[in-house]
mmCIF file of C-alpha atoms in Angstrom:
data_model
loop_
_atom_site.group_PDB
_atom_site.id
_atom_site.type_symbol
_atom_site.label_atom_id
_atom_site.label_comp_id
_atom_site.label_asym_id
_atom_site.label_seq_id
_atom_site.Cartn_x
_atom_site.Cartn_y
_atom_site.Cartn_z
ATOM 1 C CA UNK A 12 32.361 52.154 39.208
ATOM 2 C CA UNK A 13 31.808 49.156 41.490
ATOM 3 C CA UNK A 14 34.973 47.239 42.303
ATOM 4 C CA UNK A 15 34.962 43.504 41.632
ATOM 5 C CA UNK A 16 36.186 41.291 44.451
ATOM 6 C CA UNK A 17 38.254 38.286 43.398
ATOM 7 C CA UNK A 18 36.393 35.287 44.868
ATOM 8 C CA UNK A 19 39.577 33.212 45.010
ATOM 9 C CA UNK A 20 41.537 35.904 46.847
ATOM 10 C CA UNK A 21 43.443 34.706 49.888
ATOM 11 C CA UNK A 22 44.678 38.168 50.790
ATOM 12 C CA UNK A 23 45.112 38.483 54.535
ATOM 13 C CA UNK A 24 45.051 34.711 55.063
ATOM 14 C CA UNK A 25 47.868 32.631 56.491
ATOM 15 C CA UNK A 26 48.017 29.201 54.841
ATOM 16 C CA UNK A 27 50.160 26.332 56.105
ATOM 17 C CA UNK A 28 51.045 23.560 53.659
ATOM 18 C CA UNK A 29 52.768 20.330 54.674
ATOM 19 C CA UNK A 30 54.816 18.377 52.160
ATOM 20 C CA UNK A 31 55.439 21.685 50.397
ATOM 21 C CA UNK A 32 58.769 21.152 48.618
ATOM 22 C CA UNK A 33 57.418 19.327 45.565
ATOM 23 C CA UNK A 34 54.384 18.006 43.721
ATOM 24 C CA UNK A 35 50.936 18.969 44.935
ATOM 25 C CA UNK A 36 52.192 20.845 47.986
ATOM 26 C CA UNK A 37 54.535 23.071 46.004
ATOM 27 C CA UNK A 38 51.930 23.733 43.302
ATOM 28 C CA UNK A 39 49.439 24.775 45.989
ATOM 29 C CA UNK A 40 51.999 27.001 47.713
ATOM 30 C CA UNK A 41 52.681 28.827 44.450
ATOM 31 C CA UNK A 42 48.992 29.191 43.603
ATOM 32 C CA UNK A 43 48.013 30.352 47.093
ATOM 33 C CA UNK A 44 50.806 32.951 47.063
ATOM 34 C CA UNK A 45 49.720 34.175 43.630
ATOM 35 C CA UNK A 46 46.266 34.723 45.113
ATOM 36 C CA UNK A 47 47.531 36.858 47.970
ATOM 37 C CA UNK A 48 48.148 34.391 50.794
ATOM 38 C CA UNK A 49 50.960 34.341 53.290
ATOM 39 C CA UNK A 50 52.164 30.773 52.748
ATOM 40 C CA UNK A 51 53.979 28.666 55.310
ATOM 41 C CA UNK A 52 55.909 25.855 53.660
ATOM 42 C CA UNK A 53 56.486 22.811 55.852
ATOM 43 C CA UNK A 54 58.671 19.786 55.140
ATOM 44 C CA UNK A 55 61.612 17.797 56.419
ATOM 45 C CA UNK A 56 64.438 19.234 54.279
ATOM 46 C CA UNK A 57 65.417 22.724 55.422
ATOM 47 C CA UNK A 58 67.517 23.536 52.339
ATOM 48 C CA UNK A 59 64.781 22.555 49.888
ATOM 49 C CA UNK A 60 62.179 24.482 51.872
ATOM 50 C CA UNK A 61 64.287 27.634 51.919
ATOM 51 C CA UNK A 62 64.904 27.354 48.191
ATOM 52 C CA UNK A 63 61.204 26.910 47.379
ATOM 53 C CA UNK A 64 60.224 29.821 49.630
ATOM 54 C CA UNK A 65 62.813 32.036 47.953
ATOM 55 C CA UNK A 66 61.519 31.057 44.502
ATOM 56 C CA UNK A 67 57.950 31.979 45.476
ATOM 57 C CA UNK A 68 59.057 35.297 46.981
ATOM 58 C CA UNK A 69 61.031 36.141 43.842
ATOM 59 C CA UNK A 70 58.027 35.364 41.641
ATOM 60 C CA UNK A 71 55.587 37.346 43.768
ATOM 61 C CA UNK A 72 57.992 40.215 44.381
ATOM 62 C CA UNK A 73 57.267 40.183 48.107
ATOM 63 C CA UNK A 74 58.057 38.200 51.250
ATOM 64 C CA UNK A 75 54.893 36.090 51.114
ATOM 65 C CA UNK A 76 56.479 32.689 51.775
ATOM 66 C CA UNK A 77 58.287 31.318 54.808
ATOM 67 C CA UNK A 78 59.494 27.836 55.677
ATOM 68 C CA UNK A 79 59.544 25.638 58.764
ATOM 69 C CA UNK A 80 61.000 22.141 59.107
ATOM 70 C CA UNK A 81 58.856 19.461 60.717
ATOM 71 C CA UNK A 82 58.287 15.706 60.574
ATOM 72 C CA UNK A 83 54.503 15.572 60.897
ATOM 73 C CA UNK A 84 54.598 12.030 62.274
ATOM 74 C CA UNK A 85 56.317 13.426 65.403
ATOM 75 C CA UNK A 86 53.612 14.903 67.630
ATOM 76 C CA UNK A 87 56.100 16.964 69.677
ATOM 77 C CA UNK A 88 57.585 18.440 66.500
ATOM 78 C CA UNK A 89 54.110 19.346 65.248
ATOM 79 C CA UNK A 90 53.349 21.118 68.517
ATOM 80 C CA UNK A 91 56.577 23.129 68.197
ATOM 81 C CA UNK A 92 55.700 23.980 64.587
ATOM 82 C CA UNK A 93 52.333 25.463 65.406
ATOM 83 C CA UNK A 94 53.710 27.341 68.385
ATOM 84 C CA UNK A 95 56.279 28.923 66.056
ATOM 85 C CA UNK A 96 53.577 29.767 63.513
ATOM 86 C CA UNK A 97 51.448 31.409 66.195
ATOM 87 C CA UNK A 98 54.415 33.367 67.524
ATOM 88 C CA UNK A 99 55.171 34.724 64.047
ATOM 89 C CA UNK A 100 51.700 35.235 62.535
ATOM 90 C CA UNK A 101 49.266 35.167 65.467
ATOM 91 C CA UNK A 102 46.723 33.382 63.243
ATOM 92 C CA UNK A 103 46.104 30.504 60.857
ATOM 93 C CA UNK A 104 43.348 30.453 58.256
ATOM 94 C CA UNK A 105 44.107 27.430 56.076
ATOM 95 C CA UNK A 106 45.798 24.071 56.627
ATOM 96 C CA UNK A 107 46.580 21.947 53.581
ATOM 97 C CA UNK A 108 47.614 18.585 55.036
ATOM 98 C CA UNK A 109 49.486 17.204 52.057
ATOM 99 C CA UNK A 110 52.522 15.411 53.530
ATOM 100 C CA UNK A 111 52.405 11.720 52.748
ATOM 101 C CA UNK A 112 54.296 8.497 52.128
ATOM 102 C CA UNK A 113 53.619 5.901 49.421
ATOM 103 C CA UNK A 114 55.059 2.467 50.201
ATOM 104 C CA UNK A 115 53.400 -0.433 48.368
ATOM 105 C CA UNK A 116 53.614 -4.111 49.258
ATOM 106 C CA UNK A 117 51.506 -7.215 48.816
ATOM 107 C CA UNK A 118 49.926 -8.369 52.059
ATOM 108 C CA UNK A 119 52.433 -11.161 52.628
ATOM 109 C CA UNK A 120 55.316 -8.682 52.505
ATOM 110 C CA UNK A 121 53.847 -6.031 54.792
ATOM 111 C CA UNK A 122 55.810 -5.437 57.992
ATOM 112 C CA UNK A 123 55.264 -3.393 61.109
ATOM 113 C CA UNK A 124 57.869 -0.753 60.249
ATOM 114 C CA UNK A 125 56.117 -0.067 56.947
ATOM 115 C CA UNK A 126 52.720 0.243 58.614
ATOM 116 C CA UNK A 127 54.050 2.642 61.242
ATOM 117 C CA UNK A 128 55.892 4.762 58.656
ATOM 118 C CA UNK A 129 52.917 5.084 56.283
ATOM 119 C CA UNK A 130 50.249 5.657 58.922
ATOM 120 C CA UNK A 131 52.605 7.949 60.842
ATOM 121 C CA UNK A 132 52.865 10.390 57.942
ATOM 122 C CA UNK A 133 49.515 9.903 56.204
ATOM 123 C CA UNK A 134 47.159 9.519 59.150
ATOM 124 C CA UNK A 135 48.664 10.320 62.542
ATOM 125 C CA UNK A 136 50.446 13.397 61.212
ATOM 126 C CA UNK A 137 47.225 14.681 59.734
ATOM 127 C CA UNK A 138 45.475 14.370 63.102
ATOM 128 C CA UNK A 139 48.334 16.101 64.930
ATOM 129 C CA UNK A 140 48.270 19.011 62.470
ATOM 130 C CA UNK A 141 44.484 19.350 62.569
ATOM 131 C CA UNK A 142 44.536 19.371 66.364
ATOM 132 C CA UNK A 143 46.806 22.398 66.611
ATOM 133 C CA UNK A 144 45.569 24.127 63.454
ATOM 134 C CA UNK A 145 41.977 24.089 64.671
ATOM 135 C CA UNK A 146 43.020 25.826 67.899
ATOM 136 C CA UNK A 147 44.638 28.670 65.978
ATOM 137 C CA UNK A 148 41.698 28.932 63.577
ATOM 138 C CA UNK A 149 39.239 29.133 66.449
ATOM 139 C CA UNK A 150 41.036 32.260 67.693
ATOM 140 C CA UNK A 151 40.348 33.967 64.354
ATOM 141 C CA UNK A 152 36.731 32.920 63.986
ATOM 142 C CA UNK A 153 37.134 29.998 61.619
ATOM 143 C CA UNK A 154 39.175 28.549 58.793
ATOM 144 C CA UNK A 155 39.596 25.736 56.311
ATOM 145 C CA UNK A 156 41.335 22.388 56.790
ATOM 146 C CA UNK A 157 42.029 20.540 53.528
ATOM 147 C CA UNK A 158 43.209 16.940 53.763
ATOM 148 C CA UNK A 159 44.828 15.131 50.846
ATOM 149 C CA UNK A 160 43.350 11.647 50.550
ATOM 150 C CA UNK A 161 43.658 9.432 47.445
ATOM 151 C CA UNK A 162 41.615 7.445 44.951
ATOM 152 C CA UNK A 163 43.304 4.411 46.537
ATOM 153 C CA UNK A 164 41.643 5.375 49.815
ATOM 154 C CA UNK A 165 38.202 5.634 48.203
ATOM 155 C CA UNK A 166 38.458 2.620 45.871
ATOM 156 C CA UNK A 167 41.273 0.397 47.146
ATOM 157 C CA UNK A 168 43.883 -1.386 45.032
ATOM 158 C CA UNK A 169 45.817 -4.650 45.099
ATOM 159 C CA UNK A 170 49.184 -4.306 46.795
ATOM 160 C CA UNK A 171 48.211 -1.086 48.540
ATOM 161 C CA UNK A 172 46.412 -2.237 51.667
ATOM 162 C CA UNK A 173 48.623 -0.145 53.948
ATOM 163 C CA UNK A 174 48.627 3.003 51.826
ATOM 164 C CA UNK A 175 44.937 2.618 50.969
ATOM 165 C CA UNK A 176 44.089 2.057 54.610
ATOM 166 C CA UNK A 177 45.973 5.166 55.674
ATOM 167 C CA UNK A 178 44.153 7.265 53.064
ATOM 168 C CA UNK A 179 40.750 5.717 53.794
ATOM 169 C CA UNK A 180 41.288 6.791 57.388
ATOM 170 C CA UNK A 181 41.732 10.355 56.119
ATOM 171 C CA UNK A 182 38.154 10.280 54.856
ATOM 172 C CA UNK A 183 36.737 9.186 58.213
ATOM 173 C CA UNK A 184 38.822 11.784 60.015
ATOM 174 C CA UNK A 185 37.670 14.488 57.612
ATOM 175 C CA UNK A 186 33.977 13.728 58.005
ATOM 176 C CA UNK A 187 34.230 13.468 61.780
ATOM 177 C CA UNK A 188 36.215 16.684 62.180
ATOM 178 C CA UNK A 189 33.810 18.503 59.857
ATOM 179 C CA UNK A 190 31.000 17.769 62.301
ATOM 180 C CA UNK A 191 33.085 18.504 65.390
ATOM 181 C CA UNK A 192 34.550 21.798 64.186
ATOM 182 C CA UNK A 193 31.599 23.258 62.257
ATOM 183 C CA UNK A 194 30.249 25.232 65.255
ATOM 184 C CA UNK A 195 33.543 27.142 65.248
ATOM 185 C CA UNK A 196 33.143 27.915 61.505
ATOM 186 C CA UNK A 197 36.052 25.642 60.655
ATOM 187 C CA UNK A 198 35.443 23.735 57.432
ATOM 188 C CA UNK A 199 37.110 20.355 56.898
ATOM 189 C CA UNK A 200 37.227 18.754 53.463
ATOM 190 C CA UNK A 201 39.319 16.228 51.570
ATOM 191 C CA UNK A 202 40.677 15.934 48.048
ATOM 192 C CA UNK A 203 41.175 12.478 46.549
ATOM 193 C CA UNK A 204 43.672 12.763 43.669
ATOM 194 C CA UNK A 205 43.861 10.066 41.028
ATOM 195 C CA UNK A 206 46.955 9.455 38.901
ATOM 196 C CA UNK A 207 48.970 12.667 39.271
ATOM 197 C CA UNK A 208 52.323 13.485 37.679
ATOM 198 C CA UNK A 209 54.502 13.607 40.791
ATOM 199 C CA UNK A 210 57.680 11.940 42.020
ATOM 200 C CA UNK A 211 55.506 9.169 43.470
ATOM 201 C CA UNK A 212 54.158 8.165 40.034
ATOM 202 C CA UNK A 213 57.234 8.893 37.916
ATOM 203 C CA UNK A 214 59.063 5.953 39.452
ATOM 204 C CA UNK A 215 56.509 3.359 38.306
ATOM 205 C CA UNK A 216 57.576 0.626 35.849
ATOM 206 C CA UNK A 217 56.632 1.448 32.243
ATOM 207 C CA UNK A 218 53.980 -1.272 32.013
ATOM 208 C CA UNK A 219 52.288 -0.196 35.260
ATOM 209 C CA UNK A 220 52.376 3.460 34.157
ATOM 210 C CA UNK A 221 50.679 2.533 30.870
ATOM 211 C CA UNK A 222 48.050 0.504 32.732
ATOM 212 C CA UNK A 223 47.207 3.480 34.916
ATOM 213 C CA UNK A 224 46.971 5.786 31.901
ATOM 214 C CA UNK A 225 44.578 3.411 30.147
ATOM 215 C CA UNK A 226 42.216 3.644 33.130
ATOM 216 C CA UNK A 227 41.769 7.431 32.875
ATOM 217 C CA UNK A 228 38.674 8.457 30.906
ATOM 218 C CA UNK A 229 40.056 11.916 30.089
ATOM 219 C CA UNK A 230 43.139 10.346 28.512
ATOM 220 C CA UNK A 231 45.841 12.284 30.354
ATOM 221 C CA UNK A 232 47.725 12.169 33.604
ATOM 222 C CA UNK A 233 46.711 14.765 36.170
ATOM 223 C CA UNK A 234 49.014 17.608 37.141
ATOM 224 C CA UNK A 235 49.807 18.942 40.606
ATOM 225 C CA UNK A 236 48.168 22.173 39.441
ATOM 226 C CA UNK A 237 44.884 20.322 38.831
ATOM 227 C CA UNK A 238 44.817 19.382 42.497
ATOM 228 C CA UNK A 239 46.097 22.776 43.655
ATOM 229 C CA UNK A 240 43.210 24.568 41.942
ATOM 230 C CA UNK A 241 40.731 22.426 43.850
ATOM 231 C CA UNK A 242 42.606 23.218 47.058
ATOM 232 C CA UNK A 243 42.327 26.922 46.201
ATOM 233 C CA UNK A 244 38.556 26.553 45.901
ATOM 234 C CA UNK A 245 38.394 24.928 49.341
ATOM 235 C CA UNK A 246 40.726 27.523 50.863
ATOM 236 C CA UNK A 247 38.860 30.513 49.427
ATOM 237 C CA UNK A 248 35.514 32.121 50.163
ATOM 238 C CA UNK A 249 34.025 30.248 47.197
ATOM 239 C CA UNK A 250 33.527 27.290 49.550
ATOM 240 C CA UNK A 251 32.315 28.963 52.740
ATOM 241 C CA UNK A 252 29.334 26.563 52.982
ATOM 242 C CA UNK A 253 31.199 23.388 52.009
ATOM 243 C CA UNK A 254 32.354 20.993 54.706
ATOM 244 C CA UNK A 255 32.674 17.246 55.232
ATOM 245 C CA UNK A 256 33.179 16.568 51.531
ATOM 246 C CA UNK A 257 35.681 14.547 49.518
ATOM 247 C CA UNK A 258 36.328 15.884 46.007
ATOM 248 C CA UNK A 259 37.871 13.464 43.522
ATOM 249 C CA UNK A 260 40.415 14.970 41.131
ATOM 250 C CA UNK A 261 41.018 11.979 38.891
ATOM 251 C CA UNK A 262 39.926 12.668 35.294
ATOM 252 C CA UNK A 263 37.317 9.914 35.455
ATOM 253 C CA UNK A 264 39.802 7.246 36.487
ATOM 254 C CA UNK A 265 38.581 3.722 37.122
ATOM 255 C CA UNK A 266 40.526 1.539 39.510
#
């Protein structure tokens, strides 16, 4: 009898996920671990990270999750992170660059501190992580970098010039890195979530929440798992010939 290989299997792969304590990052960490990956959870709160890693290990019945603290907007901290990952695992196969900050303001209220904070996490941090991740992936013959963009980055929105700008930059970075890293068999793609049920959206005023819901053709808010499943596709061998793409996960949202 011929054995059937699971096309979404991540067995033998080391996958690093930033912003991994909640929302999309946590959903992806759980899903990747369920599909055989060694998952590296990265965030800024050591206690939360340890708790999430323990939960995943308990569910999987094995030590498949580990945690490292890092502020991705700090280039020196990112360097230390990837050195620690290399020391422990000697390889990296997947980077899910999910860490991000949402801080809205109309143009007249935008200040320098806000710009630096949002771009530091959403854009600069993504570049820092890709820089070191690609070096580790090259040692293993390739890999997959998955960047979390946003429908605000692809479409724009009033009051979100800073956030939208930081996420639009993710798209340019993704397409450029896809071309630069392709010879090393490193794929680089982006996911642009729409209105997803996370801590970022749960704090919206009731009227604004209803307005967003009315704009979704499929009639429901997205879940972190919806995005995580797309990330699994891009992390797995199902997407070995896909690079330089941005996949919208938005339920037909218009904005």
